[in-house]
Short mmCIF file of C-alpha atoms in Angstrom, two decimals:
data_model
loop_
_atom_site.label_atom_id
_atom_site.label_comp_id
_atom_site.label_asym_id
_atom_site.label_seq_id
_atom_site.Cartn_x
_atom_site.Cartn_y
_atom_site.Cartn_z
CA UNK F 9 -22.94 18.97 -2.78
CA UNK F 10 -20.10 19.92 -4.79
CA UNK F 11 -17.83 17.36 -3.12
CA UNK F 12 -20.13 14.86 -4.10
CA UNK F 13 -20.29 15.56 -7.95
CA UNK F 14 -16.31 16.34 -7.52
CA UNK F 15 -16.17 12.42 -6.11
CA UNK F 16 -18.83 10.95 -8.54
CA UNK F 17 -16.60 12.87 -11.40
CA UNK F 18 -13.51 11.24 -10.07
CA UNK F 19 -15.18 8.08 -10.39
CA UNK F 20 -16.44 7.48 -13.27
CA UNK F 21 -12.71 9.42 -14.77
CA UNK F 22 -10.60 6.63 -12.89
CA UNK F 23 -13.01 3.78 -14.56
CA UNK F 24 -12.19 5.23 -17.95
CA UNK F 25 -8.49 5.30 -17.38
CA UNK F 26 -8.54 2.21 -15.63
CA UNK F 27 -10.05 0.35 -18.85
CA UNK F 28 -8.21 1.95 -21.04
CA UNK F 29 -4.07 1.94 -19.83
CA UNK F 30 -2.43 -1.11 -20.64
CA UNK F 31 -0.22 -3.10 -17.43
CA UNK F 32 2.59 -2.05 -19.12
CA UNK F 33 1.14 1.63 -19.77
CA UNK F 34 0.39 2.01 -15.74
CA UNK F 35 2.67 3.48 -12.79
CA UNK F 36 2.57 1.60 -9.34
CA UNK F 37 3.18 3.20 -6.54
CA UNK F 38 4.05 0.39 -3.46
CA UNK F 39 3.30 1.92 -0.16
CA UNK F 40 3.90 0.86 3.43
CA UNK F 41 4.09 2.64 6.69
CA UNK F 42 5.41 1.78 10.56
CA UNK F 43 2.71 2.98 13.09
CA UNK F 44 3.09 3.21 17.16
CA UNK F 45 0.88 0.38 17.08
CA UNK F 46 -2.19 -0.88 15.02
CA UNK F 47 -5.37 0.92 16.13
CA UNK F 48 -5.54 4.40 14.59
CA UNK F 49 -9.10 5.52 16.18
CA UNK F 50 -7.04 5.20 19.80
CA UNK F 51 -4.92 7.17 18.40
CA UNK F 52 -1.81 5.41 16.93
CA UNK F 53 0.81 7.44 14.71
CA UNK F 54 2.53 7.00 11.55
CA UNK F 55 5.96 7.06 12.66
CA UNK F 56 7.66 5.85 8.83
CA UNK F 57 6.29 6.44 5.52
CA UNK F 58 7.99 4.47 2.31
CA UNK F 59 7.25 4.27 -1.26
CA UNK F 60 8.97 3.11 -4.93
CA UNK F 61 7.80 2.96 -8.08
CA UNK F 62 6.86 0.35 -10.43
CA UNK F 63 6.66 1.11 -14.59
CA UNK F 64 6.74 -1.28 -17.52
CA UNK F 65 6.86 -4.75 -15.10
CA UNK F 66 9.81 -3.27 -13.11
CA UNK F 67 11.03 -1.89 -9.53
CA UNK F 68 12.41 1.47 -10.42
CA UNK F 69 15.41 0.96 -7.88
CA UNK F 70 16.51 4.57 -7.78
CA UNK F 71 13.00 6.60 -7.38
CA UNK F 72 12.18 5.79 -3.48
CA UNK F 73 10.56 8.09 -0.87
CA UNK F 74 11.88 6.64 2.53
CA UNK F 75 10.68 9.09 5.68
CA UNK F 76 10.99 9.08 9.59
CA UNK F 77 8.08 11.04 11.04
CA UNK F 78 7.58 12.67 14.48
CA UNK F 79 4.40 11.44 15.86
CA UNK F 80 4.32 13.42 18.65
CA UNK F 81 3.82 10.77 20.99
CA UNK F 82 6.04 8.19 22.49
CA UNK F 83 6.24 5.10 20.81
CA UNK F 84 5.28 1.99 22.96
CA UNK F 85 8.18 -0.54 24.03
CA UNK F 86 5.94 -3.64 22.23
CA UNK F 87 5.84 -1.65 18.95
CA UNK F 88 9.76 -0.62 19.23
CA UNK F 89 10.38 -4.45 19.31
CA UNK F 90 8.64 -5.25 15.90
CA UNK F 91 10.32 -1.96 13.40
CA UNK F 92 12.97 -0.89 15.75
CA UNK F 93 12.33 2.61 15.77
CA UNK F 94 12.60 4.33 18.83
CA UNK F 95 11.58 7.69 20.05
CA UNK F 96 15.50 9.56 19.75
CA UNK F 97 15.32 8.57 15.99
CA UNK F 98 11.96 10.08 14.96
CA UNK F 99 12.61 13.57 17.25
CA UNK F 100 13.61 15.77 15.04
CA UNK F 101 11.86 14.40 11.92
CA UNK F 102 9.32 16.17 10.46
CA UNK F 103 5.40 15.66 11.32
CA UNK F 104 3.30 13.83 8.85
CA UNK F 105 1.63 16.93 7.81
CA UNK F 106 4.94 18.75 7.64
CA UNK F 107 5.41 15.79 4.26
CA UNK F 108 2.49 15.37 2.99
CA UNK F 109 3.00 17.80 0.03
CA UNK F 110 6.28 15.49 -0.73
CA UNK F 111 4.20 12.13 -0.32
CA UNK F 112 1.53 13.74 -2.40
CA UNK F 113 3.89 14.64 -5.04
CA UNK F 114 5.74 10.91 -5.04
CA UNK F 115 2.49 9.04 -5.47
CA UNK F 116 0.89 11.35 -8.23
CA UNK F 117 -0.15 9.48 -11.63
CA UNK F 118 0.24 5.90 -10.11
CA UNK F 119 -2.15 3.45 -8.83
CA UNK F 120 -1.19 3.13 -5.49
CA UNK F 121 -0.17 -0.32 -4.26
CA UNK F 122 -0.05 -2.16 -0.75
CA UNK F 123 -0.41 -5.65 1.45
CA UNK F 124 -3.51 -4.76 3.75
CA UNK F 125 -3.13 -0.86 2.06
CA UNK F 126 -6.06 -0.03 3.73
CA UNK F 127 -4.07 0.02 6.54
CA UNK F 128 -2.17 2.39 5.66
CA UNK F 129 -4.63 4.46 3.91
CA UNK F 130 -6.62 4.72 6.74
CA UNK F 131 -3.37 5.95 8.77
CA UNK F 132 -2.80 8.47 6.42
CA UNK F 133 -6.24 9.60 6.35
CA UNK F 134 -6.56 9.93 9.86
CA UNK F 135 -3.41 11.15 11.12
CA UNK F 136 -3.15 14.11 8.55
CA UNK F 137 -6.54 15.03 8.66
CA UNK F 138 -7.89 18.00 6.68
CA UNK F 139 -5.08 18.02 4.26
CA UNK F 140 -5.10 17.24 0.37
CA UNK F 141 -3.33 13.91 1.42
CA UNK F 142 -5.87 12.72 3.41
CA UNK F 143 -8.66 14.17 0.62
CA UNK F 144 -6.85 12.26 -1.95
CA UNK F 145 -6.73 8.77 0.47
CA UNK F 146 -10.40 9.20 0.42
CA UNK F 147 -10.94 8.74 -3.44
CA UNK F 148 -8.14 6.61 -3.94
CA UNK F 149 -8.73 2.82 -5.56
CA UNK F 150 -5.99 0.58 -4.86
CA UNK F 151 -4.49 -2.62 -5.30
CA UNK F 152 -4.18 -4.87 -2.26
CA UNK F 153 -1.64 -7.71 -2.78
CA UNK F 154 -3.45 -10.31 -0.24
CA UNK F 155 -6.92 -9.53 -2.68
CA UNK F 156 -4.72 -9.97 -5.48
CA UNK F 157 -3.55 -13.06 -4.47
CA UNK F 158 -6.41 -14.66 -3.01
CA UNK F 159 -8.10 -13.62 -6.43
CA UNK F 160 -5.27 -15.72 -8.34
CA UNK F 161 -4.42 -18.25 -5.49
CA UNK F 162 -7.76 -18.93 -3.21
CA UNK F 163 -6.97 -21.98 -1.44
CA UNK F 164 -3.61 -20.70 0.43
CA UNK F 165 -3.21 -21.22 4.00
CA UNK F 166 -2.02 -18.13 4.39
CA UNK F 167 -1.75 -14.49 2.98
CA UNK F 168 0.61 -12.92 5.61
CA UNK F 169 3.55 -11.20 3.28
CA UNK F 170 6.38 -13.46 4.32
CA UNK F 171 4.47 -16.70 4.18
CA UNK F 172 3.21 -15.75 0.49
CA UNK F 173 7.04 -14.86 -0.88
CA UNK F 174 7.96 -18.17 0.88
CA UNK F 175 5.37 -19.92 -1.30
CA UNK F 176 6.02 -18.56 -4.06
CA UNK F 177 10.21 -18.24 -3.59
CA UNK F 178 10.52 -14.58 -3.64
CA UNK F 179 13.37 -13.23 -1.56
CA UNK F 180 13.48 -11.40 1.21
CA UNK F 181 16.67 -12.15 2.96
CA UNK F 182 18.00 -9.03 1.74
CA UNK F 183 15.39 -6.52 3.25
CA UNK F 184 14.83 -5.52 6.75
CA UNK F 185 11.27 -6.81 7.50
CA UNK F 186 8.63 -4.30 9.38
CA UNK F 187 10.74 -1.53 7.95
CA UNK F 188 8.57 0.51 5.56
CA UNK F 189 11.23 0.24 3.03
CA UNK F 190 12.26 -2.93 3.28
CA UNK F 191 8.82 -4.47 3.39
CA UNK F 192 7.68 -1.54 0.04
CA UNK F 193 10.66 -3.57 -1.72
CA UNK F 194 8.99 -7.44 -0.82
CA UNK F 195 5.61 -6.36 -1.86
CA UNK F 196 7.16 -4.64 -4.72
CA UNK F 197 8.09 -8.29 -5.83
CA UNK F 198 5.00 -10.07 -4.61
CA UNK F 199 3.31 -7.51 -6.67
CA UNK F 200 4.97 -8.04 -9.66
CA UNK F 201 5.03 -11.64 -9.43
CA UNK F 202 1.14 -11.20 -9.52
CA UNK F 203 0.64 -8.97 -12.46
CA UNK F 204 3.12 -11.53 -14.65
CA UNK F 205 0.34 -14.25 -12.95
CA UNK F 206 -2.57 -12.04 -13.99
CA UNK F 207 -1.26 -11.01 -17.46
CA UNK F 208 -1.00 -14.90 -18.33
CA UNK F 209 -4.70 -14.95 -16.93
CA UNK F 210 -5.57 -12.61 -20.20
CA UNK F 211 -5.87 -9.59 -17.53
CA UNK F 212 -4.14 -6.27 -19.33
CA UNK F 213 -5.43 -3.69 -17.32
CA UNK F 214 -5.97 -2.12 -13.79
CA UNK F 215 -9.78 -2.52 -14.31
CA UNK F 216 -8.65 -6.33 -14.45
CA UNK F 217 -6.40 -6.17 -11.47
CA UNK F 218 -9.38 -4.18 -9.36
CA UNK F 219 -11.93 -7.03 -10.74
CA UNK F 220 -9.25 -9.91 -9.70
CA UNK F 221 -8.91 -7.54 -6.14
CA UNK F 222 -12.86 -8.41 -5.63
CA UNK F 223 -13.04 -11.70 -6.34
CA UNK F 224 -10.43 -12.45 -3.77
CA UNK F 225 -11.95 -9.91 -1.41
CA UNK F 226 -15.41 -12.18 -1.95
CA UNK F 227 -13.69 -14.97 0.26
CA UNK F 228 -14.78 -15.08 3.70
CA UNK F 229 -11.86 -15.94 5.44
CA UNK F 230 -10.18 -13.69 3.61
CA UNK F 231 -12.37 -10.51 4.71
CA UNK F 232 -12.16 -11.93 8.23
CA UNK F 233 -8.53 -12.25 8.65
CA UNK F 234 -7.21 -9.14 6.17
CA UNK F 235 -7.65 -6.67 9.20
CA UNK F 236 -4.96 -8.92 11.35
CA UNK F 237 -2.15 -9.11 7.97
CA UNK F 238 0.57 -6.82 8.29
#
């Protein structure tokens, strides 16, 4: 019962704060991850973990969390073909658990930020089970760049990362694509592309960016392709 009041409490907190911090006022967090493969309830891994920050309308270039982690499993050949990680560079990393206190402490006091981030919540949540990062993945409210854009842009073909920077001529060339990193920094810029999109809108707040977030996550196609985008 407690942990219901403790949620309910948290809820009706993050509305406040979300009304009441200014764009410009908030922290982003941008978070992606590299998994042995896609389905997490047959028991997939998180085998890279990335992050950076976003304050004030820009990529804070030199505050980065960037982690190999052992999954203690092997890593399939198909999945070793898409992020090129392979099973003699995550060895002797650390488990996910063995981090979480340092991923934890990177994404405190920021909204946290991803393309499909469910994703990659539900990664986290899984794979480091009964630990205060997976409690926290529970409460969290994000910001999902393909709601985000299907709120501002609804009629796209397409809301797959690299087809929505080519549309909108965002670069890329210069990151490594299905690295967490590398694809942390494109979404970074997707991201802020679609705040300057929303502010011009007359949005100023997360509460605006969450209500933008459900009108694109309203579309149909949209909830019945989201799943497949990463």
């Amino acid at each position: 019962m407690k942990s219901i009041f403790n949620k309910i409490r948290y809820y009706f907190e993050k509305q406040k704060l979300f009304n009441r911090v200014s764009l410009e006022q908030s922290n982003f967090s941008i978070l992606d991850t590299e998994t042995t493969g896609l389905n997490v309830s047959k028991g997939d891994k998180v085998i890279s973990v990335a992050s950076l920050k976003i304050n004030n309308f820009k990529i804070q270039e030199d505050l980065f969390l960037d982690e190999l982690v052992n999954p203690q499993i092997k890593i399939p050949e198909e999945s070793t073909k898409i992020h090129n990680i392979k099973d003699e560079d995550v060895r002797d990393k650390p488990t996910l658990i063995e981090i979480e206190d340092k991923i934890l402490k990177f994404l405190k006091k920021s909204v946290l930020v991803g393309h499909n981030i469910d994703f990659d919540i539900n990664f986290l949540k899984n794979n480091a089970k009964g630990t205060n990062l997976a409690n926290r993945m529970k409460v969290i409210q994000p910001i999902d760049t393909i709601f985000l854009t299907a709120g501002l842009y609804p009629d796209l073909e397409s809301y797959e990362l690299s087809n929505l920077c080519e549309h909108f001529n965002i670069q890329t060339d210069d990151q490594i694509r299905h690295s967490a990193l590398g694809d942390c920094r494109i979404t970074a810029r997707l991201f802020l592309f679609l705040l300057n999109k929303a502010k011009e809108q007359g949005v100023n707040n997360i509460a605006g960016l969450v209500k933008l977030c459900k009108r694109g996550l309203s579309l149909h196609h949209i909830i019945k392709n989201a799943k497949n985008i990463h």
